[in-house]
mmCIF file of C-alpha atoms and ligand atoms in Angstrom:
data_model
loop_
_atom_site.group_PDB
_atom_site.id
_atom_site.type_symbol
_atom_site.label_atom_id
_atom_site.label_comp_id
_atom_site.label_asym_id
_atom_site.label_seq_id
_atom_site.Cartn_x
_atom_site.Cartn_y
_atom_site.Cartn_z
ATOM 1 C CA UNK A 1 0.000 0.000 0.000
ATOM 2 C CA UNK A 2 1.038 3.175 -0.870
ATOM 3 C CA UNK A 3 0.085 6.776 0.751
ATOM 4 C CA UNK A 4 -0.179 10.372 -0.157
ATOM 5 C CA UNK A 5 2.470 12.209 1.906
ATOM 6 C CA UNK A 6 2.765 16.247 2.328
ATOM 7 C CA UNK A 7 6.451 17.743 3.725
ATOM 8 C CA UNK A 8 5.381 21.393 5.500
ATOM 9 C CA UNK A 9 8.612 23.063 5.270
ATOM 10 C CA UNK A 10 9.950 21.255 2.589
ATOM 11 C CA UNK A 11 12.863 23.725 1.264
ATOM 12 C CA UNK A 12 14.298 23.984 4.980
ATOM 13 C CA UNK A 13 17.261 21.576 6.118
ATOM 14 C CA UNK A 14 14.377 19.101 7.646
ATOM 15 C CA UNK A 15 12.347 18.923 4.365
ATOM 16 C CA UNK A 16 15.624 18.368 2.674
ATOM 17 C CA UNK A 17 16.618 15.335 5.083
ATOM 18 C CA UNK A 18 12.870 14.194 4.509
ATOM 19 C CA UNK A 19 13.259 13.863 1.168
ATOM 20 C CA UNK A 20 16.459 12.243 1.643
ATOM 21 C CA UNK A 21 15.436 9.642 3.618
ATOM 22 C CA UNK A 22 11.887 8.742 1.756
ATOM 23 C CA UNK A 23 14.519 8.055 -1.187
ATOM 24 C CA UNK A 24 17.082 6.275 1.040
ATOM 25 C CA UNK A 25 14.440 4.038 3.029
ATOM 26 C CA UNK A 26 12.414 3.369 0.182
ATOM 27 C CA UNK A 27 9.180 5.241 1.898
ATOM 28 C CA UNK A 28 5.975 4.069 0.374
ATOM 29 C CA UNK A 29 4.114 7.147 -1.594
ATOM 30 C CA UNK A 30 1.941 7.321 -3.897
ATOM 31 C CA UNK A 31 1.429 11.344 -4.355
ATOM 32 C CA UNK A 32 4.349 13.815 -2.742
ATOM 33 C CA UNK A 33 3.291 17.525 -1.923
ATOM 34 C CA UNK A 34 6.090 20.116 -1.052
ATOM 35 C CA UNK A 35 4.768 22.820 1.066
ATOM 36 C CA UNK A 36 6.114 25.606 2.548
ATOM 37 C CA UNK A 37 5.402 29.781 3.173
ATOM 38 C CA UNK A 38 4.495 32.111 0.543
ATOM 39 C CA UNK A 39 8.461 32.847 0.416
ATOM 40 C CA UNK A 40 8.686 29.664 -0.889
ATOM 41 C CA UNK A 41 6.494 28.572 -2.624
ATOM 42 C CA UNK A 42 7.409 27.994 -6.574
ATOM 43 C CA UNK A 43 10.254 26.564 -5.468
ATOM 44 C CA UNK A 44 11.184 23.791 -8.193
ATOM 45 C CA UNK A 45 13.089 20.413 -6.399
ATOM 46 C CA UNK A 46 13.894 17.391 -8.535
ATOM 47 C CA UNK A 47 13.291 14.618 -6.555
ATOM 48 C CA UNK A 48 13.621 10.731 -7.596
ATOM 49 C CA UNK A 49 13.206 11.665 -11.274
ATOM 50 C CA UNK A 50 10.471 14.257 -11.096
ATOM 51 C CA UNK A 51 9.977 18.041 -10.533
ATOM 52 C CA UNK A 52 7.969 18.995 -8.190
ATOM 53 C CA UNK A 53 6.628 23.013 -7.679
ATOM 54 C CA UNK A 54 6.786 24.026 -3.982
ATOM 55 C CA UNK A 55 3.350 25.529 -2.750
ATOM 56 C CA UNK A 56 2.117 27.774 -0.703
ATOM 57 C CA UNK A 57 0.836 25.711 2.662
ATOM 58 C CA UNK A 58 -2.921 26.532 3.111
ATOM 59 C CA UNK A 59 -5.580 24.150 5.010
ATOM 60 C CA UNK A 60 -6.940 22.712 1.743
ATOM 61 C CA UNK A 61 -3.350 21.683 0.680
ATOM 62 C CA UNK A 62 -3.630 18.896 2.572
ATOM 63 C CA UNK A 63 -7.187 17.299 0.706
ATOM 64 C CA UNK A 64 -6.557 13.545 0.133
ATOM 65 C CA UNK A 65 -3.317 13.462 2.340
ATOM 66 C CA UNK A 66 -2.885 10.466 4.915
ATOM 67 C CA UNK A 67 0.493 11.514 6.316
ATOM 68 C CA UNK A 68 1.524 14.941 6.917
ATOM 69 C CA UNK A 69 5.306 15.239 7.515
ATOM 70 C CA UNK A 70 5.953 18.896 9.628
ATOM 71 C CA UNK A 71 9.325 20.090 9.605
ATOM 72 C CA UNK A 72 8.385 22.624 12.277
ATOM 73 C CA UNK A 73 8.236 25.939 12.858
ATOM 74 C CA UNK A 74 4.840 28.151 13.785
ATOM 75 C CA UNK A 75 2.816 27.349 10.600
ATOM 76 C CA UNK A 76 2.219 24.081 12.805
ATOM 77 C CA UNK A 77 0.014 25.238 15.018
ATOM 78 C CA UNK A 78 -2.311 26.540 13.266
ATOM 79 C CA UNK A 79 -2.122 23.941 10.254
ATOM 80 C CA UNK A 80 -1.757 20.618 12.242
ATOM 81 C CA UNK A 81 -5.398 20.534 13.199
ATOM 82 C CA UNK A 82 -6.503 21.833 9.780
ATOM 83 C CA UNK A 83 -4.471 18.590 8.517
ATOM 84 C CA UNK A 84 -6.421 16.517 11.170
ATOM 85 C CA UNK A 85 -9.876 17.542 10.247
ATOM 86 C CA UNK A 86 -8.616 16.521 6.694
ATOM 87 C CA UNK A 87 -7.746 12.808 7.423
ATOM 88 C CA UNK A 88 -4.326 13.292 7.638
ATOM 89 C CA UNK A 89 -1.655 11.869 10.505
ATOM 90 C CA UNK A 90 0.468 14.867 11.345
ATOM 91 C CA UNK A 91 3.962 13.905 12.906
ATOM 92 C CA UNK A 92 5.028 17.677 13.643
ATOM 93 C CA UNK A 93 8.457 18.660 14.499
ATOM 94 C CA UNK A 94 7.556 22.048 16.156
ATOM 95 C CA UNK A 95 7.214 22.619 20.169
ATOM 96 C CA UNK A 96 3.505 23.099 19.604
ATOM 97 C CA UNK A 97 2.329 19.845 20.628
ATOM 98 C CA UNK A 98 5.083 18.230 22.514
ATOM 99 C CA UNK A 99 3.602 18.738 25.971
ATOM 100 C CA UNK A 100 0.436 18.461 24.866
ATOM 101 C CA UNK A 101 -1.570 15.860 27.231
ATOM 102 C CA UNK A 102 -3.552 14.481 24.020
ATOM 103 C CA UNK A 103 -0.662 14.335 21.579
ATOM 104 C CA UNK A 104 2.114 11.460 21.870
ATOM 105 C CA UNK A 105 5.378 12.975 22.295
ATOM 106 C CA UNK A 106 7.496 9.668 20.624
ATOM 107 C CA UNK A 107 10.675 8.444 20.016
ATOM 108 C CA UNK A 108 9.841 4.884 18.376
ATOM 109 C CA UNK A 109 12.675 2.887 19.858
ATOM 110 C CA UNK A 110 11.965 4.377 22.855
ATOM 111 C CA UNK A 111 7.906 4.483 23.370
ATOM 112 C CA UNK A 112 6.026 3.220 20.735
ATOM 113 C CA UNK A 113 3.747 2.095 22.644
ATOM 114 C CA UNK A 114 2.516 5.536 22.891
ATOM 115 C CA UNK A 115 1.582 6.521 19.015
ATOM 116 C CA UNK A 116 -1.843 4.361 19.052
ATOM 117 C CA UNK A 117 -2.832 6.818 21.755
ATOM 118 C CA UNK A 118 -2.976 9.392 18.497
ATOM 119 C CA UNK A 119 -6.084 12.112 18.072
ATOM 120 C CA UNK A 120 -4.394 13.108 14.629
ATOM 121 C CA UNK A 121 -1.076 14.399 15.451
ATOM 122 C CA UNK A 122 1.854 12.985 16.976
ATOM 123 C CA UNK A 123 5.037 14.927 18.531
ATOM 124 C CA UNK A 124 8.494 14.451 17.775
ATOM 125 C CA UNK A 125 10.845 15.271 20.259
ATOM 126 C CA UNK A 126 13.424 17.893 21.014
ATOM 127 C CA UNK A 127 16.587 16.739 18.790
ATOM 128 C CA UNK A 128 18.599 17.311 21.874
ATOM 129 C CA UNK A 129 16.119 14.774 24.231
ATOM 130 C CA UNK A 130 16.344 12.981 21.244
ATOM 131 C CA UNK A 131 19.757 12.304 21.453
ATOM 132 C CA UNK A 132 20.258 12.098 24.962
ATOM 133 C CA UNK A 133 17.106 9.366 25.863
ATOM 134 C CA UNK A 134 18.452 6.996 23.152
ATOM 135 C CA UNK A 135 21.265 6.247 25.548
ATOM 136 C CA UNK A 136 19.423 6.724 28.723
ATOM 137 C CA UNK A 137 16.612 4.454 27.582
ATOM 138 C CA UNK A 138 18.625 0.889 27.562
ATOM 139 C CA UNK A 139 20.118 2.154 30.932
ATOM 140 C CA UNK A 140 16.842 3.356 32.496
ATOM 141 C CA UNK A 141 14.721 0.097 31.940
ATOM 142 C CA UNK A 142 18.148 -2.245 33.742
ATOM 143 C CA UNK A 143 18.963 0.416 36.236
ATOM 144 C CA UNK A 144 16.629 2.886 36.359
ATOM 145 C CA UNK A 145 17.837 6.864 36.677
ATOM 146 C CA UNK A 146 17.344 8.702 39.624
ATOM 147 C CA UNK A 147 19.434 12.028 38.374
ATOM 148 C CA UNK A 148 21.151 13.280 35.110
ATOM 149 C CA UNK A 149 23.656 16.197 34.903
ATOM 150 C CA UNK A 150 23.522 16.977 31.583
ATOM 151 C CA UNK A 151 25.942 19.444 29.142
ATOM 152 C CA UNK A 152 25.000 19.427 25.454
ATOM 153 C CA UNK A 153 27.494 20.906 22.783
ATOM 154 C CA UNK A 154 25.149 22.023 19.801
ATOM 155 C CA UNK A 155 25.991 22.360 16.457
ATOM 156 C CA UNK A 156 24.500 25.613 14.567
ATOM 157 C CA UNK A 157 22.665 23.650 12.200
ATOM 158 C CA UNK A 158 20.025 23.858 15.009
ATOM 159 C CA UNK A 159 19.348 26.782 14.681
ATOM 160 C CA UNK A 160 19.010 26.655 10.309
ATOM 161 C CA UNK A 161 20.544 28.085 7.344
ATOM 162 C CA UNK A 162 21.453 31.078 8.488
ATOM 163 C CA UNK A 163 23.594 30.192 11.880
ATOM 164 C CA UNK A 164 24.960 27.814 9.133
ATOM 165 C CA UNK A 165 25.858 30.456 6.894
ATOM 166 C CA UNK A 166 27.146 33.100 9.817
ATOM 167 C CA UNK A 167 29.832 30.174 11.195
ATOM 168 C CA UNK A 168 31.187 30.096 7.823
ATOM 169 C CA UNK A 169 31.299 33.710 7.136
ATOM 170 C CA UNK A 170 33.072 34.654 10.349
ATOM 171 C CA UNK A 171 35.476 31.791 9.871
ATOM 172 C CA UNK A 172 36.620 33.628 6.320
ATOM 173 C CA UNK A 173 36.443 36.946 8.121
ATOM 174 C CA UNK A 174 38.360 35.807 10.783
ATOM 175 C CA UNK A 175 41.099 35.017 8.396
ATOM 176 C CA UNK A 176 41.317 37.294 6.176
ATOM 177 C CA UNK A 177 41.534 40.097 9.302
ATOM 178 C CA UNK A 178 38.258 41.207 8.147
ATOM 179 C CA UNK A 179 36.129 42.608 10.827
ATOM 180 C CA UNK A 180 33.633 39.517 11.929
ATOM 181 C CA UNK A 181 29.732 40.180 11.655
ATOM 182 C CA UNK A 182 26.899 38.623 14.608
ATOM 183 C CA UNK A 183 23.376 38.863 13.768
ATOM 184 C CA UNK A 184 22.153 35.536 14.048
ATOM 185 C CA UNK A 185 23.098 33.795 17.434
ATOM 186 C CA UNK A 186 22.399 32.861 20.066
ATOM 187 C CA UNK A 187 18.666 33.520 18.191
ATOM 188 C CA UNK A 188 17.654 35.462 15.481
ATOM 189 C CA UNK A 189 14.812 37.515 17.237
ATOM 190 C CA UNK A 190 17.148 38.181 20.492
ATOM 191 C CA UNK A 191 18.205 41.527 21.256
ATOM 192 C CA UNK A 192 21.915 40.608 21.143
ATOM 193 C CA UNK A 193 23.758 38.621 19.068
ATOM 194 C CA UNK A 194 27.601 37.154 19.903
ATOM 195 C CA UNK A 195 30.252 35.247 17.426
ATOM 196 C CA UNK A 196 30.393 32.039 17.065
ATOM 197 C CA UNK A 197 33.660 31.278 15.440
ATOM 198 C CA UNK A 198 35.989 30.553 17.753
ATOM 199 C CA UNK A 199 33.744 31.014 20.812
ATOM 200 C CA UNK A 200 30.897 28.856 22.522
ATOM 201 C CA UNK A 201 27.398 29.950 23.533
ATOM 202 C CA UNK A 202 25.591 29.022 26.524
ATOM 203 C CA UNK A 203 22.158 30.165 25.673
ATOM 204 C CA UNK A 204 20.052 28.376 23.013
ATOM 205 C CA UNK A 205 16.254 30.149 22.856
ATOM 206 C CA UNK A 206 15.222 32.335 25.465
ATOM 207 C CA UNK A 207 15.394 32.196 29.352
ATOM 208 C CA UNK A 208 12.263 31.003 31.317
ATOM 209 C CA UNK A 209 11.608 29.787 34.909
ATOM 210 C CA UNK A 210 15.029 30.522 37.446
ATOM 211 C CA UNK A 211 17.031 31.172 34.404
ATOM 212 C CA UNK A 212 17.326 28.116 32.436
ATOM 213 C CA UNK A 213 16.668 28.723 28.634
ATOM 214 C CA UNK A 214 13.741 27.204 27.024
ATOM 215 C CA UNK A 215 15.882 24.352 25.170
ATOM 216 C CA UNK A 216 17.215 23.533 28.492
ATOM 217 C CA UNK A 217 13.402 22.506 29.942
ATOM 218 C CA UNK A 218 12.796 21.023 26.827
ATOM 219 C CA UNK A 219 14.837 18.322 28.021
ATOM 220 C CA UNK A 220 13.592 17.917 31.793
ATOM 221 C CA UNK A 221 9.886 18.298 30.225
ATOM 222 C CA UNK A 222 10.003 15.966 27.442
ATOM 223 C CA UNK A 223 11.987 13.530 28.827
ATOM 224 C CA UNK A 224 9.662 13.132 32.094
ATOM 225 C CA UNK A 225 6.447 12.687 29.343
ATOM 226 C CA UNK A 226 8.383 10.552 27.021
ATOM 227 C CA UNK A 227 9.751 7.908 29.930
ATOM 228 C CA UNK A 228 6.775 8.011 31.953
ATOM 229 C CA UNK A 229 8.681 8.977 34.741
ATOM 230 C CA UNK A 230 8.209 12.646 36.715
ATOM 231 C CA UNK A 231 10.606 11.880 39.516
ATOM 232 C CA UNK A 232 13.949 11.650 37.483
ATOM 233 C CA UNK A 233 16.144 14.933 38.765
ATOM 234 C CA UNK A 234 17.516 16.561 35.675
ATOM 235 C CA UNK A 235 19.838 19.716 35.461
ATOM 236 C CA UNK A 236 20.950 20.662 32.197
ATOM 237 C CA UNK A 237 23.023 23.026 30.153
ATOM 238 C CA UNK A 238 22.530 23.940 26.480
ATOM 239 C CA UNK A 239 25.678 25.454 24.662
ATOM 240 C CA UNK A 240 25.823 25.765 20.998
ATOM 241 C CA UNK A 241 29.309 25.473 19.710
ATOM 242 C CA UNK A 242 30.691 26.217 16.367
ATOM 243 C CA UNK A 243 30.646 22.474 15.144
ATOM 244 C CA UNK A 244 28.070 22.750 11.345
ATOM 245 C CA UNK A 245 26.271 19.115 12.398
ATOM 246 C CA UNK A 246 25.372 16.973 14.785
ATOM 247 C CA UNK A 247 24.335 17.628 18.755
ATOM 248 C CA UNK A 248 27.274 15.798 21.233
ATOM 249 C CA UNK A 249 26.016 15.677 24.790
ATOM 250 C CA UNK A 250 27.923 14.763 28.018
ATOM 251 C CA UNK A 251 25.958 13.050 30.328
ATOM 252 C CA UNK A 252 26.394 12.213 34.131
ATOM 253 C CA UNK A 253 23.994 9.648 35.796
ATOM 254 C CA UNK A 254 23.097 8.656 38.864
ATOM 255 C CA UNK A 255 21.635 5.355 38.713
ATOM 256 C CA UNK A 256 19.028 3.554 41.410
ATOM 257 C CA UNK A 257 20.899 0.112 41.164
ATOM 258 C CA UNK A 258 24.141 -0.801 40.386
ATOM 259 C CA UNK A 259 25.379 -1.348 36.581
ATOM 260 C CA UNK A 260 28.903 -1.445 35.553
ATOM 261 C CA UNK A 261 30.161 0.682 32.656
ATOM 262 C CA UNK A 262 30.922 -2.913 30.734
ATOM 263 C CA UNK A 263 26.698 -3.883 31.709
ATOM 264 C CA UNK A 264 26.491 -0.364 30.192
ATOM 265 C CA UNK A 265 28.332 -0.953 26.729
ATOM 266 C CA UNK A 266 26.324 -4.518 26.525
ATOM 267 C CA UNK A 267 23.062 -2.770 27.011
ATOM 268 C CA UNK A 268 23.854 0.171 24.883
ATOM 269 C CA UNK A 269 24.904 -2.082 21.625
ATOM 270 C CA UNK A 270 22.112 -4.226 21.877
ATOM 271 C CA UNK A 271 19.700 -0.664 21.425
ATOM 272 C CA UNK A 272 18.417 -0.647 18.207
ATOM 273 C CA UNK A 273 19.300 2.761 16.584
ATOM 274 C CA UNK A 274 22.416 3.055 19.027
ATOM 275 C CA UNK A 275 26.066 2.153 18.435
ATOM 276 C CA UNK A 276 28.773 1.588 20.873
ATOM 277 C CA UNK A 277 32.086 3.523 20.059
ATOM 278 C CA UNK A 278 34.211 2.999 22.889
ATOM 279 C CA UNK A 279 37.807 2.214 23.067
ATOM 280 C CA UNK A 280 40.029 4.750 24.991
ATOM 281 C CA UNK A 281 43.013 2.697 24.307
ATOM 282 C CA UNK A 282 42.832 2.824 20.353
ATOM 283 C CA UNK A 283 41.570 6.868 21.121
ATOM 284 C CA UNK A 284 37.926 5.869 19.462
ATOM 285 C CA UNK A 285 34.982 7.501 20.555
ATOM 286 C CA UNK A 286 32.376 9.570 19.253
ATOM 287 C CA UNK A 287 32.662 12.722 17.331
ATOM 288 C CA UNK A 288 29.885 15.132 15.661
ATOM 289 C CA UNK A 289 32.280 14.969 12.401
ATOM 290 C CA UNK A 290 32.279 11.120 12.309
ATOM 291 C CA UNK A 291 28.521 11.122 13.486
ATOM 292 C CA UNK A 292 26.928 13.451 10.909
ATOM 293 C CA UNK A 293 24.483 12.026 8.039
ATOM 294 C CA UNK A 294 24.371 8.664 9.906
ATOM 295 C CA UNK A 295 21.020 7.339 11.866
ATOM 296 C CA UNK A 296 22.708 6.022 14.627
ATOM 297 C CA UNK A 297 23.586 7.616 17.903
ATOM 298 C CA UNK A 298 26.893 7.212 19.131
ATOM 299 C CA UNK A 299 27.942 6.285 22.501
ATOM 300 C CA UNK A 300 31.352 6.603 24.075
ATOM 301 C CA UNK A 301 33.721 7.290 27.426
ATOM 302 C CA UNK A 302 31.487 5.006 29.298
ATOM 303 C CA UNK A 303 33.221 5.367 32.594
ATOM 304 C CA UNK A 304 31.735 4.494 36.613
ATOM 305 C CA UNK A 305 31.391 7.802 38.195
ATOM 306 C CA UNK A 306 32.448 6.632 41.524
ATOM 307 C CA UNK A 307 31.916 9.636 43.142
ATOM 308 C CA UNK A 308 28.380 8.865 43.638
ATOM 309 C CA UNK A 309 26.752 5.737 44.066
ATOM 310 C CA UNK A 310 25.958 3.805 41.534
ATOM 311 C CA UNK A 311 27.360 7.042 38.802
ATOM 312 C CA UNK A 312 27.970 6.246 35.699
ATOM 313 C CA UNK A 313 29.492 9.067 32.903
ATOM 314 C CA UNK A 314 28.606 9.106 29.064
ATOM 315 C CA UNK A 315 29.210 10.991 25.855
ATOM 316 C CA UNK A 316 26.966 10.576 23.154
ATOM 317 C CA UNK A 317 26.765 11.860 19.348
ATOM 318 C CA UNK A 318 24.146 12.391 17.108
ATOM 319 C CA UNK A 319 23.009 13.884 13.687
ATOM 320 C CA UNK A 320 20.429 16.407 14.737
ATOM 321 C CA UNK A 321 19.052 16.641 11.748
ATOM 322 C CA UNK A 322 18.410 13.137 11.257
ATOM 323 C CA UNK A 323 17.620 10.783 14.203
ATOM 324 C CA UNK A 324 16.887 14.526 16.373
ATOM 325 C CA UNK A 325 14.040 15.543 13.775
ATOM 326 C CA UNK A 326 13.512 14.114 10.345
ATOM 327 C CA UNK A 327 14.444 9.984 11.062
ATOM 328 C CA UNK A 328 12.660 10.201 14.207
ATOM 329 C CA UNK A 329 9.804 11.496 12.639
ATOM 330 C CA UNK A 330 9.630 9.052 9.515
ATOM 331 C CA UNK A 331 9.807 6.259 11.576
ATOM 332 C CA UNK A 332 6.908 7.397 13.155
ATOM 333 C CA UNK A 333 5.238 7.188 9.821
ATOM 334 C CA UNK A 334 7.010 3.793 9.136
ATOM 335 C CA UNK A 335 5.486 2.330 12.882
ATOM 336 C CA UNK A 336 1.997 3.582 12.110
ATOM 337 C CA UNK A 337 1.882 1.646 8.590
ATOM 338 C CA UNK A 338 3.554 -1.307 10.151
ATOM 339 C CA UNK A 339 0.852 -1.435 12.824
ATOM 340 C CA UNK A 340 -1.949 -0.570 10.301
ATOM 341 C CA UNK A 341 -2.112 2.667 12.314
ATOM 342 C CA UNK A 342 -2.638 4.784 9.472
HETATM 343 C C1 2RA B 1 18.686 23.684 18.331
HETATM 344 N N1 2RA B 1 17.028 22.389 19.512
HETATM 345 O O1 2RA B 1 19.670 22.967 18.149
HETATM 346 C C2 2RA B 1 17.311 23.174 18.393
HETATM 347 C C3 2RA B 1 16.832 22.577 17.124
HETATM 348 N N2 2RA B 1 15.560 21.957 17.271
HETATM 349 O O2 2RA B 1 18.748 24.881 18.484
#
């Protein structure tokens, strides 16, 4: 069976991973619809031997679609539920929805379970919770967590085209003793922007509650819906650094029951979706460089944190892009026709 399948956002870097993976995993549709603003829209892509014309997203564009592929941003909200009254399933990459208490908030290796639960849309994740409950998840269901510490280092491909573009540009400024231009990060629509190159950021979004930013609660939010779990204690900090793709994220735990970083490495290779790279001696472990354009996420410098009990220390790599927004997302779409859920 095949299915009629609309990307919102289509010309942004999670469109264009969509549209790389549909190819790449062999997604079964019938009729594909590019969508995306008014800035957009006429847009020509080639795609798998055909041309399509980007259009304009409107409620109607999404007539006769079953699956409904949201790259994110704010067209979601408002568009999601004019998908839904449409027949389509939305899998939306935007914050709209995630803490919604009717919408699935899913990471499929990690809680299918929760997708049948569906009114229309289902949430995908943060890319950095993502990332980090991949690893946690193995470790959680042997050992449960009572604590994380978490630091993440992401890259600026986070935060689009344009924090792409500025890296690059102050790099050859920097260079050629040119004077070097901020008006991107740490957010586009902040009052102050600071280089990059050369430097690292620790805000990503805004501040809310006692001075964490936004992205930082992302991660104690999601992750407490997403396990199931509202007593795990997490404290994290989001820095961007100037690395052009894939999140890395260093990772402290403090487990309820004993687990030795060798149980750890055992559990963590048999995750689906997860690969083990791990050996100080030959200097292998993960690195965004090595990480980016792949599906897994990368684990490495599993150590016992023995200055705790039960502590255990990670470091773990992924490709934002993919298995932190557009993977995640189509194998939400690939569960729900497995499962006849669509
Ligand atoms: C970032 N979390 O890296 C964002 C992307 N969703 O800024």
């Amino acid at each position: 069976k095949k299915y009629n399948v609309a990307i919102l956002g289509a010309t942004g870097a999670v469109g264009k991973e969509f549209l790389e993976l549909i190819e790449e995993r062999n997604f079964p549709f019938a009729e594909l619809k590019l969508l995306a603003s008014s800035r957009s829209a006429g847009k020509k892509i080639d795609f798998m031997g055909k041309t399509y014309t980007v259009e304009e997203a409107k409620p109607e564009s999404f007539d006769n679609v079953q699956i409904a592929l949201f790259a994110g941003g704010a067209a979601s909200k408002t568009l999601a539920p004019e998908a839904v009254k449409r027949g389509a399933v939305v899998i939306d990459n935007s914050s709209a929805f995630r803490m919604d208490p009717k919408v699935p908030l899913v990471i499929p290796e990690v809680n299918p379970e929760a997708i049948k639960e569906h009114q229309g849309i289902i949430a995908n994740p943060n890319c950095s919770t993502i990332i980090m409950l991949m690893a946690l998840k193995p470790i959680y269901d042997k050992a449960k967590i009572k604590r994380v510490v978490v630091s993440t280092y992401q890259a600026v491909s986070g935060a689009g085209k344009e924090a792409i573009d500025e890296l690059e540009n102050q790099v050859v400024a920097h260079i050629q003793r040119a004077p070097v231009e901020a008006n991107i990060l740490p957010g586009a629509s902040l009052p102050k922007h600071y280089q990059i190159a050369f430097n690292l950021l620790p805000q990503i979004d805004v501040f809310v509650d006692g001075d964490y930013t936004k992205e930082e609660m992302k991660m104690v939010h999601e992750t407490h819906k997403i396990l199931g779990d509202h007593t795990i204690g997490i404290s994290p900090t989001a820095v961007r650094v100037p690395v052009f793709r894939s999140h890395s994220e260093s990772i402290n735990l403090e487990l309820a029951e004993p687990l030795s970083a060798q149980e750890a490495r055992e559990l963590l290779s048999a995750f689906p979706g997860v690969v083990v790279e791990d050996a100080p001696a030959d200097m292998v472990y993960p690195m965004p460089l090595l990480t980016s354009g792949k599906n897994d996420v990368a684990v490495g410098r599993i150590r016992e944190d023995k200055s705790v009990p039960y502590g255990l220390n990670i470091w773990v790599v992924g490709d934002q892009i993919r298995k932190g927004a557009a993977l995640n997302a189509l194998q939400i779409a690939e569960y729900m026709i497995g499962h006849n859920l669509v």
